[in-house]
Amino acid sequence: MSALRKDSLIEGDFPLTLEDFRDIAAMLYADARIHLTDSKASLVYSRLIKRLRALNLESFADYCALLREEEAERSEMLSALTTNVTRFFRERHHFEHFSSSVLPGLLARARRGARVRLWSAGCSSGEEPYSIALTVLEQDPRAADLDIKVLATDIDPRMIARGRDGVYPEAALAEDVSTGALQRFFFKEGSARRAAGELRKMVAFRRLNLNGDWPMRGPFDIIFCRNVAIYFDDATQEALWAKFAAMLAPGGWLYIGHSERVDGPASAYLDSAGVTAYRRNAKPQGGAQ
Ligand SMILES: C[S@@+](CC[C@H](N)C(=O)[O-])C[C@H]1O[C@@H](n2cnc3c(N)ncnc32)[C@H](O)[C@@H]1O
């Protein structure tokens, strides 16, 4: 029976008031800088209602009280509210650009003994970093023996665990990954396949909040950060672009999502150079961070 409350934004089994919604949005912003407008109330409702039921709570107000006390539930909330949609070789034009215009030079450097670092920032369940590693291995099957590594980070610990597991349904893989790569780099496990061998060796998964402190020193030669900044407000996006510019080697590339755009102080260091592709110029970055 739904207990209707005058100030309900959503009047389901558990009414969600504007105050509850704003509490939740404020906690998500404080933890991840993910920005929820009031229009996201029904999304919040549908994603969190399962938590209320699992925890036997009677109202969103009780859930908010729990969130204030329990770090572990904050992490559950984050996992429930982040959008993790992804697929292998999503926005394929970036992989084509990377493969034809950037990778040959990086491989030549790596064969001379240089260190090459690639980063999938906001990697979700791992399809993006594995697609980067597959692109490298396709061009040089011995790349795993060189000093080339793909760092894969996400704020959501569940996604990091899934990426580390590296298990994907065969049907999803078959749609986007070539048969040769499937057979060579993934072990069959029933109706799924697990990333293995050289592919697994090249990718390291770590939990990281892009809007927190970064322990890595860089520099990175390539950063993929696609369909992540879209969830942040303008100021947070600008700060993130500036941190990426500071992490990229001169000549390094940043690929962003189809609906994103580098803006703010970082524009002085990241030259637009193709569809949602930016190249770090050689200007020293005093204070853009
Ligand atoms: C829609 S997925 C994008 C996955 C992949 N980059 C792609 O384009 O297919 C967005 C990912 O960003 C992550 N994310 C959101 N806020 C984040 C933050 N503050 N720090 C790191 N990752 C974050 C989410 O957990 C989610 O896995």
PDB file of N, CA and C in Angstrom, residues 167-238:
ATOM      1  N   VAL A 167      35.350 -11.860 -17.316  1.00  0.00           N
ATOM      2  CA  VAL A 167      34.448 -12.854 -17.923  1.00  0.00           C
ATOM      3  C   VAL A 167      33.298 -12.136 -18.630  1.00  0.00           C
ATOM      4  N   TYR A 168      33.110 -12.464 -19.903  1.00  0.00           N
ATOM      5  CA  TYR A 168      32.093 -11.777 -20.717  1.00  0.00           C
ATOM      6  C   TYR A 168      31.290 -12.815 -21.498  1.00  0.00           C
ATOM      7  N   PRO A 169      29.980 -12.544 -21.690  1.00  0.00           N
ATOM      8  CA  PRO A 169      29.178 -13.500 -22.474  1.00  0.00           C
ATOM      9  C   PRO A 169      29.724 -13.631 -23.893  1.00  0.00           C
ATOM     10  N   GLU A 170      29.776 -14.855 -24.355  1.00  0.00           N
ATOM     11  CA  GLU A 170      30.305 -15.134 -25.692  1.00  0.00           C
ATOM     12  C   GLU A 170      29.579 -14.304 -26.757  1.00  0.00           C
ATOM     13  N   ALA A 171      28.247 -14.180 -26.606  1.00  0.00           N
ATOM     14  CA  ALA A 171      27.462 -13.482 -27.630  1.00  0.00           C
ATOM     15  C   ALA A 171      27.888 -12.013 -27.721  1.00  0.00           C
ATOM     16  N   ALA A 172      28.107 -11.362 -26.569  1.00  0.00           N
ATOM     17  CA  ALA A 172      28.503  -9.949 -26.573  1.00  0.00           C
ATOM     18  C   ALA A 172      29.893  -9.800 -27.188  1.00  0.00           C
ATOM     19  N   LEU A 173      30.783 -10.728 -26.841  1.00  0.00           N
ATOM     20  CA  LEU A 173      32.138 -10.671 -27.396  1.00  0.00           C
ATOM     21  C   LEU A 173      32.111 -10.860 -28.912  1.00  0.00           C
ATOM     22  N   ALA A 174      31.315 -11.852 -29.345  1.00  0.00           N
ATOM     23  CA  ALA A 174      31.304 -12.198 -30.767  1.00  0.00           C
ATOM     24  C   ALA A 174      30.833 -11.020 -31.622  1.00  0.00           C
ATOM     25  N   GLU A 175      29.990 -10.167 -31.038  1.00  0.00           N
ATOM     26  CA  GLU A 175      29.497  -9.016 -31.808  1.00  0.00           C
ATOM     27  C   GLU A 175      30.590  -8.008 -32.119  1.00  0.00           C
ATOM     28  N   ASP A 176      31.533  -7.841 -31.191  1.00  0.00           N
ATOM     29  CA  ASP A 176      32.479  -6.722 -31.301  1.00  0.00           C
ATOM     30  C   ASP A 176      33.950  -7.113 -31.450  1.00  0.00           C
ATOM     31  N   VAL A 177      34.289  -8.366 -31.150  1.00  0.00           N
ATOM     32  CA  VAL A 177      35.705  -8.772 -31.166  1.00  0.00           C
ATOM     33  C   VAL A 177      35.900  -9.788 -32.291  1.00  0.00           C
ATOM     34  N   SER A 178      37.021  -9.684 -33.009  1.00  0.00           N
ATOM     35  CA  SER A 178      37.230 -10.598 -34.138  1.00  0.00           C
ATOM     36  C   SER A 178      37.375 -12.034 -33.625  1.00  0.00           C
ATOM     37  N   THR A 179      37.010 -12.982 -34.468  1.00  0.00           N
ATOM     38  CA  THR A 179      37.075 -14.396 -34.065  1.00  0.00           C
ATOM     39  C   THR A 179      38.504 -14.779 -33.690  1.00  0.00           C
ATOM     40  N   GLY A 180      39.468 -14.276 -34.452  1.00  0.00           N
ATOM     41  CA  GLY A 180      40.870 -14.616 -34.169  1.00  0.00           C
ATOM     42  C   GLY A 180      41.261 -14.152 -32.773  1.00  0.00           C
ATOM     43  N   ALA A 181      40.909 -12.921 -32.424  1.00  0.00           N
ATOM     44  CA  ALA A 181      41.275 -12.371 -31.113  1.00  0.00           C
ATOM     45  C   ALA A 181      40.540 -13.119 -30.003  1.00  0.00           C
ATOM     46  N   LEU A 182      39.282 -13.462 -30.284  1.00  0.00           N
ATOM     47  CA  LEU A 182      38.490 -14.219 -29.292  1.00  0.00           C
ATOM     48  C   LEU A 182      39.172 -15.529 -28.942  1.00  0.00           C
ATOM     49  N   GLN A 183      39.578 -16.260 -30.006  1.00  0.00           N
ATOM     50  CA  GLN A 183      40.152 -17.579 -29.778  1.00  0.00           C
ATOM     51  C   GLN A 183      41.531 -17.484 -29.155  1.00  0.00           C
ATOM     52  N   ARG A 184      42.247 -16.422 -29.498  1.00  0.00           N
ATOM     53  CA  ARG A 184      43.617 -16.331 -29.004  1.00  0.00           C
ATOM     54  C   ARG A 184      43.694 -15.792 -27.572  1.00  0.00           C
ATOM     55  N   PHE A 185      42.845 -14.833 -27.223  1.00  0.00           N
ATOM     56  CA  PHE A 185      43.044 -14.125 -25.953  1.00  0.00           C
ATOM     57  C   PHE A 185      41.980 -14.396 -24.891  1.00  0.00           C
ATOM     58  N   PHE A 186      40.984 -15.222 -25.212  1.00  0.00           N
ATOM     59  CA  PHE A 186      39.935 -15.516 -24.226  1.00  0.00           C
ATOM     60  C   PHE A 186      39.754 -17.028 -24.113  1.00  0.00           C
ATOM     61  N   PHE A 187      39.723 -17.545 -22.876  1.00  0.00           N
ATOM     62  CA  PHE A 187      39.401 -18.960 -22.637  1.00  0.00           C
ATOM     63  C   PHE A 187      37.893 -19.126 -22.636  1.00  0.00           C
ATOM     64  N   LYS A 188      37.450 -20.234 -23.202  1.00  0.00           N
ATOM     65  CA  LYS A 188      36.005 -20.501 -23.182  1.00  0.00           C
ATOM     66  C   LYS A 188      35.603 -21.041 -21.808  1.00  0.00           C
ATOM     67  N   GLU A 189      34.510 -20.496 -21.258  1.00  0.00           N
ATOM     68  CA  GLU A 189      33.970 -20.999 -19.984  1.00  0.00           C
ATOM     69  C   GLU A 189      32.460 -21.098 -20.135  1.00  0.00           C
ATOM     70  N   GLY A 190      31.976 -22.225 -20.588  1.00  0.00           N
ATOM     71  CA  GLY A 190      30.541 -22.404 -20.828  1.00  0.00           C
ATOM     72  C   GLY A 190      30.079 -21.452 -21.917  1.00  0.00           C
ATOM     73  N   SER A 191      29.069 -20.612 -21.595  1.00  0.00           N
ATOM     74  CA  SER A 191      28.562 -19.685 -22.618  1.00  0.00           C
ATOM     75  C   SER A 191      29.269 -18.328 -22.517  1.00  0.00           C
ATOM     76  N   ALA A 192      30.379 -18.307 -21.778  1.00  0.00           N
ATOM     77  CA  ALA A 192      31.146 -17.059 -21.636  1.00  0.00           C
ATOM     78  C   ALA A 192      32.606 -17.303 -21.996  1.00  0.00           C
ATOM     79  N   ARG A 193      33.392 -16.216 -21.989  1.00  0.00           N
ATOM     80  CA  ARG A 193      34.840 -16.342 -22.191  1.00  0.00           C
ATOM     81  C   ARG A 193      35.549 -15.456 -21.195  1.00  0.00           C
ATOM     82  N   ARG A 194      36.751 -15.893 -20.792  1.00  0.00           N
ATOM     83  CA  ARG A 194      37.528 -15.157 -19.805  1.00  0.00           C
ATOM     84  C   ARG A 194      38.812 -14.627 -20.449  1.00  0.00           C
ATOM     85  N   ALA A 195      39.090 -13.320 -20.233  1.00  0.00           N
ATOM     86  CA  ALA A 195      40.330 -12.724 -20.746  1.00  0.00           C
ATOM     87  C   ALA A 195      41.512 -13.468 -20.128  1.00  0.00           C
ATOM     88  N   ALA A 196      42.487 -13.793 -20.935  1.00  0.00           N
ATOM     89  CA  ALA A 196      43.570 -14.642 -20.436  1.00  0.00           C
ATOM     90  C   ALA A 196      44.899 -14.254 -21.081  1.00  0.00           C
ATOM     91  N   GLY A 197      45.946 -14.913 -20.630  1.00  0.00           N
ATOM     92  CA  GLY A 197      47.265 -14.826 -21.248  1.00  0.00           C
ATOM     93  C   GLY A 197      47.770 -13.405 -21.368  1.00  0.00           C
ATOM     94  N   GLU A 198      48.311 -13.079 -22.552  1.00  0.00           N
ATOM     95  CA  GLU A 198      48.942 -11.766 -22.777  1.00  0.00           C
ATOM     96  C   GLU A 198      47.953 -10.626 -22.543  1.00  0.00           C
ATOM     97  N   LEU A 199      46.699 -10.847 -22.930  1.00  0.00           N
ATOM     98  CA  LEU A 199      45.689  -9.787 -22.780  1.00  0.00           C
ATOM     99  C   LEU A 199      45.529  -9.437 -21.305  1.00  0.00           C
ATOM    100  N   ARG A 200      45.383 -10.453 -20.488  1.00  0.00           N
ATOM    101  CA  ARG A 200      45.185 -10.246 -19.046  1.00  0.00           C
ATOM    102  C   ARG A 200      46.424  -9.581 -18.434  1.00  0.00           C
ATOM    103  N   LYS A 201      47.590 -10.038 -18.920  1.00  0.00           N
ATOM    104  CA  LYS A 201      48.867  -9.555 -18.370  1.00  0.00           C
ATOM    105  C   LYS A 201      49.073  -8.051 -18.596  1.00  0.00           C
ATOM    106  N   MET A 202      48.510  -7.553 -19.684  1.00  0.00           N
ATOM    107  CA  MET A 202      48.769  -6.139 -20.022  1.00  0.00           C
ATOM    108  C   MET A 202      47.916  -5.149 -19.240  1.00  0.00           C
ATOM    109  N   VAL A 203      46.833  -5.625 -18.625  1.00  0.00           N
ATOM    110  CA  VAL A 203      45.873  -4.688 -18.022  1.00  0.00           C
ATOM    111  C   VAL A 203      45.873  -4.821 -16.491  1.00  0.00           C
ATOM    112  N   ALA A 204      46.011  -3.691 -15.792  1.00  0.00           N
ATOM    113  CA  ALA A 204      45.952  -3.687 -14.317  1.00  0.00           C
ATOM    114  C   ALA A 204      44.748  -2.863 -13.884  1.00  0.00           C
ATOM    115  N   PHE A 205      43.890  -3.449 -13.059  1.00  0.00           N
ATOM    116  CA  PHE A 205      42.679  -2.763 -12.588  1.00  0.00           C
ATOM    117  C   PHE A 205      42.895  -2.188 -11.190  1.00  0.00           C
ATOM    118  N   ARG A 206      42.494  -0.947 -11.002  1.00  0.00           N
ATOM    119  CA  ARG A 206      42.601  -0.286  -9.687  1.00  0.00           C
ATOM    120  C   ARG A 206      41.365   0.577  -9.453  1.00  0.00           C
ATOM    121  N   ARG A 207      40.938   0.643  -8.197  1.00  0.00           N
ATOM    122  CA  ARG A 207      39.840   1.554  -7.877  1.00  0.00           C
ATOM    123  C   ARG A 207      40.394   2.962  -7.782  1.00  0.00           C
ATOM    124  N   LEU A 208      39.739   3.915  -8.416  1.00  0.00           N
ATOM    125  CA  LEU A 208      40.197   5.309  -8.333  1.00  0.00           C
ATOM    126  C   LEU A 208      39.025   6.251  -8.563  1.00  0.00           C
ATOM    127  N   ASN A 209      38.888   7.219  -7.661  1.00  0.00           N
ATOM    128  CA  ASN A 209      37.924   8.300  -7.864  1.00  0.00           C
ATOM    129  C   ASN A 209      38.625   9.381  -8.681  1.00  0.00           C
ATOM    130  N   LEU A 210      38.138   9.640  -9.870  1.00  0.00           N
ATOM    131  CA  LEU A 210      38.795  10.633 -10.740  1.00  0.00           C
ATOM    132  C   LEU A 210      38.766  12.012 -10.110  1.00  0.00           C
ATOM    133  N   ASN A 211      37.827  12.236  -9.210  1.00  0.00           N
ATOM    134  CA  ASN A 211      37.728  13.548  -8.573  1.00  0.00           C
ATOM    135  C   ASN A 211      38.346  13.569  -7.182  1.00  0.00           C
ATOM    136  N   GLY A 212      39.174  12.586  -6.899  1.00  0.00           N
ATOM    137  CA  GLY A 212      39.928  12.552  -5.644  1.00  0.00           C
ATOM    138  C   GLY A 212      41.411  12.685  -5.954  1.00  0.00           C
ATOM    139  N   ASP A 213      42.240  12.214  -5.009  1.00  0.00           N
ATOM    140  CA  ASP A 213      43.691  12.269  -5.240  1.00  0.00           C
ATOM    141  C   ASP A 213      44.122  11.108  -6.122  1.00  0.00           C
ATOM    142  N   TRP A 214      45.092  11.365  -6.979  1.00  0.00           N
ATOM    143  CA  TRP A 214      45.602  10.309  -7.848  1.00  0.00           C
ATOM    144  C   TRP A 214      46.982   9.883  -7.354  1.00  0.00           C
ATOM    145  N   PRO A 215      47.176   8.589  -7.088  1.00  0.00           N
ATOM    146  CA  PRO A 215      48.483   8.149  -6.605  1.00  0.00           C
ATOM    147  C   PRO A 215      49.513   8.005  -7.729  1.00  0.00           C
ATOM    148  N   MET A 216      49.064   7.935  -8.998  1.00  0.00           N
ATOM    149  CA  MET A 216      50.023   7.660 -10.078  1.00  0.00           C
ATOM    150  C   MET A 216      50.801   8.932 -10.426  1.00  0.00           C
ATOM    151  N   ARG A 217      52.022   8.707 -10.895  1.00  0.00           N
ATOM    152  CA  ARG A 217      52.828   9.872 -11.279  1.00  0.00           C
ATOM    153  C   ARG A 217      52.754  10.155 -12.784  1.00  0.00           C
ATOM    154  N   GLY A 218      52.427   9.136 -13.564  1.00  0.00           N
ATOM    155  CA  GLY A 218      52.434   9.323 -15.012  1.00  0.00           C
ATOM    156  C   GLY A 218      53.877   9.418 -15.506  1.00  0.00           C
ATOM    157  N   PRO A 219      54.152   9.962 -16.675  1.00  0.00           N
ATOM    158  CA  PRO A 219      53.134  10.449 -17.599  1.00  0.00           C
ATOM    159  C   PRO A 219      52.489   9.301 -18.381  1.00  0.00           C
ATOM    160  N   PHE A 220      51.293   9.596 -18.917  1.00  0.00           N
ATOM    161  CA  PHE A 220      50.607   8.644 -19.778  1.00  0.00           C
ATOM    162  C   PHE A 220      50.750   9.092 -21.233  1.00  0.00           C
ATOM    163  N   ASP A 221      50.816   8.101 -22.113  1.00  0.00           N
ATOM    164  CA  ASP A 221      50.891   8.399 -23.552  1.00  0.00           C
ATOM    165  C   ASP A 221      49.503   8.543 -24.139  1.00  0.00           C
ATOM    166  N   ILE A 222      48.560   7.817 -23.565  1.00  0.00           N
ATOM    167  CA  ILE A 222      47.168   7.861 -24.044  1.00  0.00           C
ATOM    168  C   ILE A 222      46.242   7.793 -22.840  1.00  0.00           C
ATOM    169  N   ILE A 223      45.203   8.605 -22.842  1.00  0.00           N
ATOM    170  CA  ILE A 223      44.140   8.456 -21.839  1.00  0.00           C
ATOM    171  C   ILE A 223      42.803   8.336 -22.580  1.00  0.00           C
ATOM    172  N   PHE A 224      42.093   7.262 -22.287  1.00  0.00           N
ATOM    173  CA  PHE A 224      40.703   7.144 -22.722  1.00  0.00           C
ATOM    174  C   PHE A 224      39.856   7.507 -21.508  1.00  0.00           C
ATOM    175  N   CYS A 225      39.048   8.566 -21.596  1.00  0.00           N
ATOM    176  CA  CYS A 225      38.096   8.849 -20.514  1.00  0.00           C
ATOM    177  C   CYS A 225      36.783   9.210 -21.205  1.00  0.00           C
ATOM    178  N   ARG A 226      36.016   8.185 -21.500  1.00  0.00           N
ATOM    179  CA  ARG A 226      34.865   8.371 -22.370  1.00  0.00           C
ATOM    180  C   ARG A 226      33.571   8.057 -21.636  1.00  0.00           C
ATOM    181  N   ASN A 227      32.614   8.981 -21.800  1.00  0.00           N
ATOM    182  CA  ASN A 227      31.284   8.783 -21.203  1.00  0.00           C
ATOM    183  C   ASN A 227      31.345   8.698 -19.682  1.00  0.00           C
ATOM    184  N   VAL A 228      32.222   9.472 -19.101  1.00  0.00           N
ATOM    185  CA  VAL A 228      32.393   9.543 -17.644  1.00  0.00           C
ATOM    186  C   VAL A 228      32.148  10.990 -17.189  1.00  0.00           C
ATOM    187  N   ALA A 229      32.881  11.943 -17.815  1.00  0.00           N
ATOM    188  CA  ALA A 229      32.763  13.347 -17.410  1.00  0.00           C
ATOM    189  C   ALA A 229      31.343  13.886 -17.610  1.00  0.00           C
ATOM    190  N   ILE A 230      30.601  13.242 -18.471  1.00  0.00           N
ATOM    191  CA  ILE A 230      29.217  13.649 -18.739  1.00  0.00           C
ATOM    192  C   ILE A 230      28.376  13.671 -17.459  1.00  0.00           C
ATOM    193  N   TYR A 231      28.798  12.897 -16.455  1.00  0.00           N
ATOM    194  CA  TYR A 231      28.041  12.854 -15.187  1.00  0.00           C
ATOM    195  C   TYR A 231      28.482  13.940 -14.207  1.00  0.00           C
ATOM    196  N   PHE A 232      29.480  14.737 -14.586  1.00  0.00           N
ATOM    197  CA  PHE A 232      30.009  15.760 -13.680  1.00  0.00           C
ATOM    198  C   PHE A 232      29.522  17.150 -14.095  1.00  0.00           C
ATOM    199  N   ASP A 233      29.518  18.095 -13.130  1.00  0.00           N
ATOM    200  CA  ASP A 233      29.149  19.463 -13.500  1.00  0.00           C
ATOM    201  C   ASP A 233      30.331  20.148 -14.205  1.00  0.00           C
ATOM    202  N   ASP A 234      30.079  21.339 -14.741  1.00  0.00           N
ATOM    203  CA  ASP A 234      31.087  21.994 -15.592  1.00  0.00           C
ATOM    204  C   ASP A 234      32.410  22.218 -14.863  1.00  0.00           C
ATOM    205  N   ALA A 235      32.337  22.700 -13.607  1.00  0.00           N
ATOM    206  CA  ALA A 235      33.569  23.007 -12.868  1.00  0.00           C
ATOM    207  C   ALA A 235      34.383  21.730 -12.637  1.00  0.00           C
ATOM    208  N   THR A 236      33.675  20.641 -12.328  1.00  0.00           N
ATOM    209  CA  THR A 236      34.362  19.362 -12.080  1.00  0.00           C
ATOM    210  C   THR A 236      34.994  18.854 -13.378  1.00  0.00           C
ATOM    211  N   GLN A 237      34.277  19.011 -14.480  1.00  0.00           N
ATOM    212  CA  GLN A 237      34.837  18.587 -15.775  1.00  0.00           C
ATOM    213  C   GLN A 237      36.110  19.376 -16.091  1.00  0.00           C
ATOM    214  N   GLU A 238      36.051  20.691 -15.899  1.00  0.00           N
ATOM    215  CA  GLU A 238      37.222  21.521 -16.230  1.00  0.00           C
ATOM    216  C   GLU A 238      38.425  21.125 -15.392  1.00  0.00           C
TER     217      GLU A 238
END
